Amino acid sequence: QVQLVESGGDLVQAGGSLRLSCTASGSIAIFAMGWHRQAPGKQRELVAVISSGGSTNHADSVKGRFTISRDNAKRTVYLQMNSLKPEDTAVYYCAAGRRRLGMVSYEYNYWGQGTQVTVSS
């Protein structure tokens, strides 16, 4: 069982930056870690994922602006968010997952409570 807690969400002006953190209650070394977001009236979106080996993928909507990283010793995953836009406004969630046998995608079994990011225009 892994508990995840996000922090770092805030109200910022367009063009600004934020760094989100997700800290786990135990080791995250064996997990892929993903950041997701959900805006009011919108579907939940996978923003970025980092594998247990450190490989990363970012959604096209944030590519070049957001960077996911991890520090297993600190049991923490980060999302550096630069050049923020109003459309980035959402609740951001981190999750821990594993790749299922014979499948490409990850199954996320553990989720944090979310942190609010609001970008003003």
N, CA, C and O atoms as CSV, one atom per row, in Angstrom:
chain,resi,resn,atom,element,x,y,z
A,1,GLN,N,N,0.834,-1.180,0.000
A,1,GLN,CA,C,0.000,0.000,0.000
A,1,GLN,C,C,0.883,1.250,0.000
A,1,GLN,O,O,1.807,1.369,0.804
A,2,VAL,N,N,0.584,2.183,-0.916
A,2,VAL,CA,C,1.344,3.416,-1.049
A,2,VAL,C,C,0.392,4.593,-0.932
A,2,VAL,O,O,-0.607,4.669,-1.647
A,3,GLN,N,N,0.705,5.506,-0.030
A,3,GLN,CA,C,-0.033,6.758,0.072
A,3,GLN,C,C,0.776,7.868,-0.598
A,3,GLN,O,O,1.987,7.971,-0.400
A,4,LEU,N,N,0.096,8.697,-1.391
A,4,LEU,CA,C,0.727,9.770,-2.139
A,4,LEU,C,C,0.117,11.101,-1.740
A,4,LEU,O,O,-1.101,11.212,-1.598
A,5,VAL,N,N,0.958,12.111,-1.558
A,5,VAL,CA,C,0.503,13.440,-1.182
A,5,VAL,C,C,1.134,14.461,-2.108
A,5,VAL,O,O,2.358,14.576,-2.180
A,6,GLU,N,N,0.282,15.212,-2.825
A,6,GLU,CA,C,0.754,16.267,-3.715
A,6,GLU,C,C,0.833,17.595,-2.972
A,6,GLU,O,O,0.105,17.828,-2.007
A,7,SER,N,N,1.722,18.453,-3.433
A,7,SER,CA,C,1.822,19.802,-2.908
A,7,SER,C,C,2.381,20.713,-3.989
A,7,SER,O,O,2.914,20.242,-4.993
A,8,GLY,N,N,2.257,22.012,-3.781
A,8,GLY,CA,C,2.839,22.986,-4.680
A,8,GLY,C,C,1.856,23.734,-5.549
A,8,GLY,O,O,2.231,24.710,-6.200
A,9,GLY,N,N,0.599,23.301,-5.577
A,9,GLY,CA,C,-0.388,24.011,-6.373
A,9,GLY,C,C,-0.629,25.407,-5.831
A,9,GLY,O,O,-0.539,25.645,-4.627
A,10,ASP,N,N,-0.938,26.334,-6.743
A,10,ASP,CA,C,-1.097,27.729,-6.336
A,10,ASP,C,C,-1.819,28.497,-7.431
A,10,ASP,O,O,-2.117,27.959,-8.497
A,11,LEU,N,N,-2.094,29.757,-7.150
A,11,LEU,CA,C,-2.604,30.702,-8.134
A,11,LEU,C,C,-1.426,31.466,-8.705
A,11,LEU,O,O,-0.673,32.095,-7.963
A,12,VAL,N,N,-1.259,31.415,-10.029
A,12,VAL,CA,C,-0.148,32.093,-10.686
A,12,VAL,C,C,-0.648,32.817,-11.921
A,12,VAL,O,O,-1.710,32.501,-12.457
A,13,GLN,N,N,0.125,33.786,-12.363
A,13,GLN,CA,C,-0.194,34.540,-13.564
A,13,GLN,C,C,0.298,33.796,-14.798
A,13,GLN,O,O,1.299,33.081,-14.741
A,14,ALA,N,N,-0.407,33.966,-15.915
A,14,ALA,CA,C,0.030,33.366,-17.170
A,14,ALA,C,C,1.483,33.733,-17.453
A,14,ALA,O,O,1.902,34.876,-17.270
A,15,GLY,N,N,2.239,32.734,-17.904
A,15,GLY,CA,C,3.657,32.913,-18.147
A,15,GLY,C,C,4.534,32.546,-16.975
A,15,GLY,O,O,5.754,32.464,-17.117
A,16,GLY,N,N,3.937,32.324,-15.819
A,16,GLY,CA,C,4.688,31.985,-14.628
A,16,GLY,C,C,5.011,30.509,-14.533
A,16,GLY,O,O,4.724,29.736,-15.446
A,17,SER,N,N,5.617,30.124,-13.406
A,17,SER,CA,C,6.066,28.751,-13.189
A,17,SER,C,C,5.624,28.235,-11.837
A,17,SER,O,O,5.438,29.004,-10.893
A,18,LEU,N,N,5.457,26.921,-11.752
A,18,LEU,CA,C,5.192,26.216,-10.514
A,18,LEU,C,C,5.932,24.895,-10.541
A,18,LEU,O,O,6.205,24.345,-11.607
A,19,ARG,N,N,6.254,24.391,-9.362
A,19,ARG,CA,C,6.823,23.066,-9.228
A,19,ARG,C,C,5.950,22.256,-8.288
A,19,ARG,O,O,5.855,22.561,-7.099
A,20,LEU,N,N,5.313,21.225,-8.821
A,20,LEU,CA,C,4.501,20.332,-8.023
A,20,LEU,C,C,5.354,19.188,-7.493
A,20,LEU,O,O,6.272,18.723,-8.169
A,21,SER,N,N,5.048,18.739,-6.283
A,21,SER,CA,C,5.731,17.609,-5.678
A,21,SER,C,C,4.720,16.555,-5.274
A,21,SER,O,O,3.591,16.874,-4.901
A,22,CYS,N,N,5.126,15.312,-5.351
A,22,CYS,CA,C,4.313,14.182,-4.911
A,22,CYS,C,C,5.208,13.285,-4.089
A,22,CYS,O,O,6.143,12.684,-4.616
A,23,THR,N,N,4.928,13.189,-2.791
A,23,THR,CA,C,5.756,12.415,-1.876
A,23,THR,C,C,5.000,11.180,-1.418
A,23,THR,O,O,3.823,11.255,-1.066
A,24,ALA,N,N,5.681,10.047,-1.424
A,24,ALA,CA,C,5.072,8.763,-1.098
A,24,ALA,C,C,5.421,8.325,0.312
A,24,ALA,O,O,6.435,8.738,0.874
A,25,SER,N,N,4.563,7.483,0.874
A,25,SER,CA,C,4.777,6.962,2.218
A,25,SER,C,C,5.831,5.869,2.262
A,25,SER,O,O,6.354,5.556,3.332
A,26,GLY,N,N,6.148,5.288,1.117
A,26,GLY,CA,C,7.137,4.240,1.026
A,26,GLY,C,C,7.916,4.343,-0.267
A,26,GLY,O,O,7.801,5.333,-0.989
A,27,SER,N,N,8.701,3.333,-0.559
A,27,SER,CA,C,9.531,3.339,-1.762
A,27,SER,C,C,8.680,3.390,-3.028
A,27,SER,O,O,7.654,2.717,-3.128
A,28,ILE,N,N,9.118,4.196,-3.989
A,28,ILE,CA,C,8.457,4.277,-5.284
A,28,ILE,C,C,9.317,3.687,-6.389
A,28,ILE,O,O,8.977,3.804,-7.567
A,29,ALA,N,N,10.422,3.057,-6.026
A,29,ALA,CA,C,11.416,2.636,-7.008
A,29,ALA,C,C,10.857,1.705,-8.072
A,29,ALA,O,O,11.294,1.760,-9.222
A,30,ILE,N,N,9.905,0.854,-7.721
A,30,ILE,CA,C,9.396,-0.136,-8.666
A,30,ILE,C,C,8.249,0.392,-9.516
A,30,ILE,O,O,7.768,-0.306,-10.409
A,31,PHE,N,N,7.811,1.604,-9.250
A,31,PHE,CA,C,6.623,2.129,-9.921
A,31,PHE,C,C,6.954,3.113,-11.033
A,31,PHE,O,O,7.904,3.889,-10.934
A,32,ALA,N,N,6.152,3.067,-12.095
A,32,ALA,CA,C,6.023,4.225,-12.958
A,32,ALA,C,C,5.168,5.258,-12.238
A,32,ALA,O,O,4.218,4.907,-11.538
A,33,MET,N,N,5.503,6.525,-12.408
A,33,MET,CA,C,4.773,7.597,-11.748
A,33,MET,C,C,4.212,8.540,-12.799
A,33,MET,O,O,4.929,8.982,-13.697
A,34,GLY,N,N,2.925,8.843,-12.681
A,34,GLY,CA,C,2.269,9.706,-13.643
A,34,GLY,C,C,1.620,10.909,-12.996
A,34,GLY,O,O,1.121,10.832,-11.874
A,35,TRP,N,N,1.630,12.024,-13.714
A,35,TRP,CA,C,0.864,13.210,-13.341
A,35,TRP,C,C,-0.343,13.309,-14.271
A,35,TRP,O,O,-0.208,13.216,-15.491
A,36,HIS,N,N,-1.515,13.496,-13.685
A,36,HIS,CA,C,-2.760,13.673,-14.420
A,36,HIS,C,C,-3.391,14.995,-14.002
A,36,HIS,O,O,-3.070,15.532,-12.943
A,37,ARG,N,N,-4.286,15.516,-14.833
A,37,ARG,CA,C,-5.018,16.710,-14.446
A,37,ARG,C,C,-6.457,16.618,-14.934
A,37,ARG,O,O,-6.759,15.943,-15.919
A,38,GLN,N,N,-7.333,17.313,-14.219
A,38,GLN,CA,C,-8.730,17.380,-14.599
A,38,GLN,C,C,-9.244,18.790,-14.358
A,38,GLN,O,O,-9.222,19.291,-13.234
A,39,ALA,N,N,-9.704,19.417,-15.422
A,39,ALA,CA,C,-10.300,20.739,-15.354
A,39,ALA,C,C,-11.812,20.603,-15.265
A,39,ALA,O,O,-12.362,19.591,-15.698
A,40,PRO,N,N,-12.498,21.604,-14.712
A,40,PRO,CA,C,-13.959,21.542,-14.636
A,40,PRO,C,C,-14.592,21.319,-16.005
A,40,PRO,O,O,-14.279,22.024,-16.964
A,41,GLY,N,N,-15.482,20.337,-16.090
A,41,GLY,CA,C,-16.169,20.037,-17.333
A,41,GLY,C,C,-15.333,19.323,-18.375
A,41,GLY,O,O,-15.788,19.138,-19.503
A,42,LYS,N,N,-14.127,18.919,-18.028
A,42,LYS,CA,C,-13.235,18.258,-18.969
A,42,LYS,C,C,-12.885,16.853,-18.491
A,42,LYS,O,O,-13.013,16.535,-17.309
A,43,GLN,N,N,-12.443,16.021,-19.424
A,43,GLN,CA,C,-11.992,14.679,-19.098
A,43,GLN,C,C,-10.638,14.727,-18.394
A,43,GLN,O,O,-9.851,15.648,-18.609
A,44,ARG,N,N,-10.376,13.733,-17.557
A,44,ARG,CA,C,-9.070,13.629,-16.939
A,44,ARG,C,C,-8.031,13.309,-18.006
A,44,ARG,O,O,-8.264,12.481,-18.887
A,45,GLU,N,N,-6.894,13.967,-17.917
A,45,GLU,CA,C,-5.860,13.888,-18.931
A,45,GLU,C,C,-4.542,13.455,-18.306
A,45,GLU,O,O,-4.139,13.982,-17.269
A,46,LEU,N,N,-3.876,12.501,-18.933
A,46,LEU,CA,C,-2.518,12.140,-18.530
A,46,LEU,C,C,-1.570,13.208,-19.048
A,46,LEU,O,O,-1.491,13.447,-20.253
A,47,VAL,N,N,-0.849,13.849,-18.134
A,47,VAL,CA,C,0.033,14.954,-18.479
A,47,VAL,C,C,1.443,14.473,-18.778
A,47,VAL,O,O,2.048,14.878,-19.771
A,48,ALA,N,N,1.963,13.609,-17.917
A,48,ALA,CA,C,3.334,13.128,-18.060
A,48,ALA,C,C,3.503,11.859,-17.255
A,48,ALA,O,O,2.802,11.639,-16.267
A,49,VAL,N,N,4.436,11.023,-17.681
A,49,VAL,CA,C,4.732,9.787,-16.964
A,49,VAL,C,C,6.235,9.553,-16.989
A,49,VAL,O,O,6.908,9.861,-17.972
A,50,ILE,N,N,6.749,9.005,-15.898
A,50,ILE,CA,C,8.155,8.623,-15.820
A,50,ILE,C,C,8.210,7.176,-15.362
A,50,ILE,O,O,7.607,6.813,-14.352
A,51,SER,N,N,8.933,6.354,-16.105
A,51,SER,CA,C,9.020,4.937,-15.803
A,51,SER,C,C,9.937,4.699,-14.608
A,51,SER,O,O,10.638,5.603,-14.153
A,52,SER,N,N,9.918,3.468,-14.111
A,52,SER,CA,C,10.822,3.117,-13.022
A,52,SER,C,C,12.284,3.274,-13.426
A,52,SER,O,O,13.145,3.490,-12.573
A,53,GLY,N,N,12.568,3.167,-14.726
A,53,GLY,CA,C,13.913,3.342,-15.231
A,53,GLY,C,C,14.271,4.766,-15.599
A,53,GLY,O,O,15.410,5.034,-15.979
A,54,GLY,N,N,13.312,5.697,-15.495
A,54,GLY,CA,C,13.580,7.100,-15.736
A,54,GLY,C,C,13.195,7.623,-17.107
A,54,GLY,O,O,13.414,8.801,-17.389
A,55,SER,N,N,12.628,6.788,-17.970
A,55,SER,CA,C,12.163,7.269,-19.264
A,55,SER,C,C,10.902,8.110,-19.079
A,55,SER,O,O,10.062,7.788,-18.239
A,56,THR,N,N,10.766,9.181,-19.854
A,56,THR,CA,C,9.642,10.100,-19.689
A,56,THR,C,C,8.858,10.270,-20.975
A,56,THR,O,O,9.393,10.126,-22.074
A,57,ASN,N,N,7.583,10.578,-20.816
A,57,ASN,CA,C,6.713,10.981,-21.903
A,57,ASN,C,C,5.815,12.093,-21.403
A,57,ASN,O,O,5.348,12.063,-20.264
A,58,HIS,N,N,5.575,13.075,-22.260
A,58,HIS,CA,C,4.745,14.223,-21.917
A,58,HIS,C,C,3.666,14.400,-22.972
A,58,HIS,O,O,3.902,14.181,-24.160
A,59,ALA,N,N,2.486,14.797,-22.531
A,59,ALA,CA,C,1.404,15.064,-23.458
A,59,ALA,C,C,1.784,16.199,-24.401
A,59,ALA,O,O,2.531,17.103,-24.025
A,60,ASP,N,N,1.267,16.148,-25.630
A,60,ASP,CA,C,1.578,17.187,-26.604
A,60,ASP,C,C,1.225,18.584,-26.092
A,60,ASP,O,O,1.910,19.556,-26.410
A,61,SER,N,N,0.165,18.681,-25.305
A,61,SER,CA,C,-0.293,19.973,-24.827
A,61,SER,C,C,0.686,20.644,-23.867
A,61,SER,O,O,0.622,21.858,-23.669
A,62,VAL,N,N,1.596,19.866,-23.264
A,62,VAL,CA,C,2.537,20.426,-22.301
A,62,VAL,C,C,3.985,20.228,-22.709
A,62,VAL,O,O,4.890,20.694,-22.016
A,63,LYS,N,N,4.219,19.548,-23.816
A,63,LYS,CA,C,5.580,19.249,-24.254
A,63,LYS,C,C,6.364,20.538,-24.473
A,63,LYS,O,O,5.889,21.470,-25.122
A,64,GLY,N,N,7.566,20.570,-23.923
A,64,GLY,CA,C,8.406,21.752,-24.017
A,64,GLY,C,C,8.194,22.746,-22.906
A,64,GLY,O,O,8.996,23.666,-22.741
A,65,ARG,N,N,7.123,22.586,-22.129
A,65,ARG,CA,C,6.828,23.493,-21.026
A,65,ARG,C,C,6.906,22.800,-19.667
A,65,ARG,O,O,7.365,23.396,-18.693
A,66,PHE,N,N,6.460,21.543,-19.598
A,66,PHE,CA,C,6.446,20.787,-18.351
A,66,PHE,C,C,7.520,19.710,-18.394
A,66,PHE,O,O,7.837,19.181,-19.459
A,67,THR,N,N,8.079,19.386,-17.230
A,67,THR,CA,C,9.074,18.328,-17.128
A,67,THR,C,C,8.816,17.493,-15.883
A,67,THR,O,O,8.774,18.021,-14.772
A,68,ILE,N,N,8.643,16.186,-16.071
A,68,ILE,CA,C,8.485,15.276,-14.949
A,68,ILE,C,C,9.856,14.715,-14.567
A,68,ILE,O,O,10.693,14.459,-15.433
A,69,SER,N,N,10.076,14.529,-13.278
A,69,SER,CA,C,11.320,13.951,-12.788
A,69,SER,C,C,11.042,13.193,-11.498
A,69,SER,O,O,9.967,13.321,-10.912
A,70,ARG,N,N,12.011,12.409,-11.063
A,70,ARG,CA,C,11.826,11.645,-9.830
A,70,ARG,C,C,13.119,11.583,-9.041
A,70,ARG,O,O,14.215,11.661,-9.596
A,71,ASP,N,N,12.967,11.441,-7.735
A,71,ASP,CA,C,14.080,11.253,-6.819
A,71,ASP,C,C,13.667,10.126,-5.884
A,71,ASP,O,O,12.972,10.350,-4.893
A,72,ASN,N,N,14.098,8.921,-6.206
A,72,ASN,CA,C,13.663,7.759,-5.434
A,72,ASN,C,C,14.129,7.821,-3.982
A,72,ASN,O,O,13.419,7.360,-3.088
A,73,ALA,N,N,15.308,8.383,-3.738
A,73,ALA,CA,C,15.815,8.489,-2.381
A,73,ALA,C,C,14.920,9.368,-1.522
A,73,ALA,O,O,14.760,9.118,-0.327
A,74,LYS,N,N,14.330,10.409,-2.134
A,74,LYS,CA,C,13.412,11.293,-1.428
A,74,LYS,C,C,11.967,10.829,-1.528
A,74,LYS,O,O,11.070,11.463,-0.971
A,75,ARG,N,N,11.734,9.725,-2.236
A,75,ARG,CA,C,10.396,9.173,-2.438
A,75,ARG,C,C,9.461,10.225,-3.032
A,75,ARG,O,O,8.298,10.330,-2.641
A,76,THR,N,N,9.980,10.996,-3.975
A,76,THR,CA,C,9.251,12.139,-4.495
A,76,THR,C,C,9.326,12.206,-6.014
A,76,THR,O,O,10.363,11.924,-6.615
A,77,VAL,N,N,8.208,12.584,-6.622
A,77,VAL,CA,C,8.113,12.867,-8.042
A,77,VAL,C,C,7.741,14.329,-8.207
A,77,VAL,O,O,6.939,14.858,-7.437
A,78,TYR,N,N,8.317,14.984,-9.203
A,78,TYR,CA,C,8.107,16.401,-9.426
A,78,TYR,C,C,7.495,16.656,-10.794
A,78,TYR,O,O,7.672,15.869,-11.723
A,79,LEU,N,N,6.780,17.756,-10.905
A,79,LEU,CA,C,6.344,18.269,-12.190
A,79,LEU,C,C,6.705,19.747,-12.244
A,79,LEU,O,O,6.054,20.579,-11.611
A,80,GLN,N,N,7.743,20.066,-13.001
A,80,GLN,CA,C,8.128,21.453,-13.217
A,80,GLN,C,C,7.272,22.019,-14.332
A,80,GLN,O,O,7.258,21.484,-15.441
A,81,MET,N,N,6.560,23.092,-14.047
A,81,MET,CA,C,5.611,23.683,-14.971
A,81,MET,C,C,6.056,25.107,-15.288
A,81,MET,O,O,6.043,25.974,-14.414
A,82,ASN,N,N,6.451,25.345,-16.535
A,82,ASN,CA,C,6.888,26.656,-16.987
A,82,ASN,C,C,5.939,27.187,-18.050
A,82,ASN,O,O,5.149,26.438,-18.624
A,83,SER,N,N,6.025,28.480,-18.304
A,83,SER,CA,C,5.211,29.133,-19.330
A,83,SER,C,C,3.744,28.750,-19.199
A,83,SER,O,O,3.100,28.370,-20.176
A,84,LEU,N,N,3.231,28.853,-17.993
A,84,LEU,CA,C,1.871,28.405,-17.711
A,84,LEU,C,C,0.841,29.230,-18.473
A,84,LEU,O,O,1.001,30.435,-18.670
A,85,LYS,N,N,-0.216,28.549,-18.893
A,85,LYS,CA,C,-1.313,29.146,-19.638
A,85,LYS,C,C,-2.609,28.962,-18.868
A,85,LYS,O,O,-2.711,28.036,-18.063
A,86,PRO,N,N,-3.605,29.817,-19.090
A,86,PRO,CA,C,-4.889,29.633,-18.407
A,86,PRO,C,C,-5.496,28.249,-18.617
A,86,PRO,O,O,-6.155,27.729,-17.716
A,87,GLU,N,N,-5.290,27.643,-19.778
A,87,GLU,CA,C,-5.825,26.314,-20.043
A,87,GLU,C,C,-5.137,25.211,-19.247
A,87,GLU,O,O,-5.581,24.063,-19.283
A,88,ASP,N,N,-4.059,25.535,-18.526
A,88,ASP,CA,C,-3.430,24.581,-17.619
A,88,ASP,C,C,-4.160,24.504,-16.285
A,88,ASP,O,O,-3.845,23.641,-15.466
A,89,THR,N,N,-5.121,25.380,-16.049
A,89,THR,CA,C,-5.873,25.376,-14.803
A,89,THR,C,C,-6.591,24.046,-14.631
A,89,THR,O,O,-7.353,23.629,-15.502
A,90,ALA,N,N,-6.346,23.381,-13.505
A,90,ALA,CA,C,-6.922,22.064,-13.246
A,90,ALA,C,C,-6.496,21.606,-11.863
A,90,ALA,O,O,-5.632,22.210,-11.228
A,91,VAL,N,N,-7.121,20.522,-11.406
A,91,VAL,CA,C,-6.610,19.786,-10.262
A,91,VAL,C,C,-5.612,18.768,-10.793
A,91,VAL,O,O,-5.925,18.000,-11.703
A,92,TYR,N,N,-4.425,18.764,-10.230
A,92,TYR,CA,C,-3.359,17.871,-10.666
A,92,TYR,C,C,-3.185,16.740,-9.667
A,92,TYR,O,O,-3.086,16.970,-8.461
A,93,TYR,N,N,-3.150,15.512,-10.180
A,93,TYR,CA,C,-3.031,14.309,-9.375
A,93,TYR,C,C,-1.782,13.530,-9.769
A,93,TYR,O,O,-1.446,13.453,-10.950
A,94,CYS,N,N,-1.098,12.956,-8.792
A,94,CYS,CA,C,-0.060,11.992,-9.115
A,94,CYS,C,C,-0.564,10.589,-8.812
A,94,CYS,O,O,-1.461,10.402,-7.990
A,95,ALA,N,N,0.018,9.616,-9.481
A,95,ALA,CA,C,-0.393,8.230,-9.319
A,95,ALA,C,C,0.790,7.310,-9.561
A,95,ALA,O,O,1.698,7.629,-10.328
A,96,ALA,N,N,0.766,6.164,-8.896
A,96,ALA,CA,C,1.792,5.146,-9.044
A,96,ALA,C,C,1.204,3.953,-9.775
A,96,ALA,O,O,0.106,3.502,-9.450
A,97,GLY,N,N,1.933,3.436,-10.766
A,97,GLY,CA,C,1.413,2.339,-11.555
A,97,GLY,C,C,2.472,1.353,-11.996
A,97,GLY,O,O,3.670,1.553,-11.795
A,98,ARG,N,N,1.995,0.293,-12.597
A,98,ARG,CA,C,2.833,-0.753,-13.165
A,98,ARG,C,C,2.352,-1.073,-14.567
A,98,ARG,O,O,1.160,-0.963,-14.853
A,99,ARG,N,N,3.259,-1.465,-15.439
A,99,ARG,CA,C,2.870,-1.908,-16.768
A,99,ARG,C,C,2.343,-3.333,-16.680
A,99,ARG,O,O,3.003,-4.215,-16.131
A,100,ARG,N,N,1.164,-3.550,-17.217
A,100,ARG,CA,C,0.565,-4.869,-17.173
A,100,ARG,C,C,1.214,-5.773,-18.206
A,100,ARG,O,O,1.649,-5.317,-19.263
A,101,LEU,N,N,1.274,-7.057,-17.889
A,101,LEU,CA,C,1.893,-8.036,-18.766
A,101,LEU,C,C,1.231,-8.028,-20.134
A,101,LEU,O,O,0.010,-8.145,-20.243
A,102,GLY,N,N,2.041,-7.890,-21.177
A,102,GLY,CA,C,1.543,-7.923,-22.537
A,102,GLY,C,C,0.839,-6.668,-23.001
A,102,GLY,O,O,0.228,-6.662,-24.070
A,103,MET,N,N,0.912,-5.586,-22.208
A,103,MET,CA,C,0.236,-4.345,-22.551
A,103,MET,C,C,1.223,-3.181,-22.581
A,103,MET,O,O,2.278,-3.224,-21.946
A,104,VAL,N,N,0.859,-2.137,-23.333
A,104,VAL,CA,C,1.711,-0.962,-23.472
A,104,VAL,C,C,1.464,0.036,-22.343
A,104,VAL,O,O,2.408,0.627,-21.819
A,105,SER,N,N,0.214,0.223,-21.972
A,105,SER,CA,C,-0.147,1.250,-21.007
A,105,SER,C,C,0.092,0.799,-19.570
A,105,SER,O,O,0.246,-0.390,-19.291
A,106,TYR,N,N,0.120,1.782,-18.660
A,106,TYR,CA,C,0.261,1.509,-17.239
A,106,TYR,C,C,-1.108,1.418,-16.578
A,106,TYR,O,O,-2.076,2.039,-17.016
A,107,GLU,N,N,-1.159,0.629,-15.517
A,107,GLU,CA,C,-2.322,0.578,-14.648
A,107,GLU,C,C,-1.964,1.310,-13.367
A,107,GLU,O,O,-1.059,0.896,-12.643
A,108,TYR,N,N,-2.678,2.407,-13.082
A,108,TYR,CA,C,-2.391,3.219,-11.899
A,108,TYR,C,C,-3.275,2.760,-10.745
A,108,TYR,O,O,-4.501,2.854,-10.813
A,109,ASN,N,N,-2.648,2.268,-9.699
A,109,ASN,CA,C,-3.361,1.691,-8.565
A,109,ASN,C,C,-3.430,2.607,-7.359
A,109,ASN,O,O,-4.315,2.444,-6.519
A,110,TYR,N,N,-2.521,3.565,-7.250
A,110,TYR,CA,C,-2.454,4.454,-6.100
A,110,TYR,C,C,-2.496,5.894,-6.569
A,110,TYR,O,O,-1.783,6.286,-7.492
A,111,TRP,N,N,-3.352,6.681,-5.912
A,111,TRP,CA,C,-3.589,8.071,-6.316
A,111,TRP,C,C,-3.469,9.008,-5.131
A,111,TRP,O,O,-3.823,8.650,-4.008
A,112,GLY,N,N,-2.970,10.207,-5.381
A,112,GLY,CA,C,-2.972,11.256,-4.384
A,112,GLY,C,C,-4.303,11.985,-4.355
A,112,GLY,O,O,-5.214,11.671,-5.121
A,113,GLN,N,N,-4.406,12.956,-3.468
A,113,GLN,CA,C,-5.661,13.686,-3.270
A,113,GLN,C,C,-5.833,14.848,-4.243
A,113,GLN,O,O,-6.933,15.385,-4.375
A,114,GLY,N,N,-4.772,15.235,-4.916
A,114,GLY,CA,C,-4.825,16.322,-5.876
A,114,GLY,C,C,-4.404,17.653,-5.289
A,114,GLY,O,O,-4.519,17.880,-4.085
A,115,THR,N,N,-3.914,18.533,-6.154
A,115,THR,CA,C,-3.555,19.885,-5.771
A,115,THR,C,C,-4.010,20.840,-6.869
A,115,THR,O,O,-3.836,20.559,-8.055
A,116,GLN,N,N,-4.590,21.963,-6.475
A,116,GLN,CA,C,-5.194,22.893,-7.419
A,116,GLN,C,C,-4.155,23.827,-8.016
A,116,GLN,O,O,-3.379,24.454,-7.294
A,117,VAL,N,N,-4.148,23.912,-9.333
A,117,VAL,CA,C,-3.336,24.879,-10.057
A,117,VAL,C,C,-4.281,25.810,-10.805
A,117,VAL,O,O,-5.100,25.361,-11.607
A,118,THR,N,N,-4.166,27.098,-10.540
A,118,THR,CA,C,-4.991,28.090,-11.204
A,118,THR,C,C,-4.087,29.118,-11.874
A,118,THR,O,O,-3.232,29.718,-11.222
A,119,VAL,N,N,-4.278,29.321,-13.176
A,119,VAL,CA,C,-3.469,30.248,-13.952
A,119,VAL,C,C,-4.376,31.367,-14.438
A,119,VAL,O,O,-5.316,31.125,-15.195
A,120,SER,N,N,-4.101,32.578,-14.008
A,120,SER,CA,C,-4.905,33.725,-14.381
A,120,SER,C,C,-4.388,34.340,-15.674
A,120,SER,O,O,-3.192,34.281,-15.961
A,121,SER,N,N,-5.286,34.927,-16.449
A,121,SER,CA,C,-4.926,35.535,-17.717
A,121,SER,C,C,-4.558,36.995,-17.559
A,121,SER,O,O,-4.227,37.658,-18.541
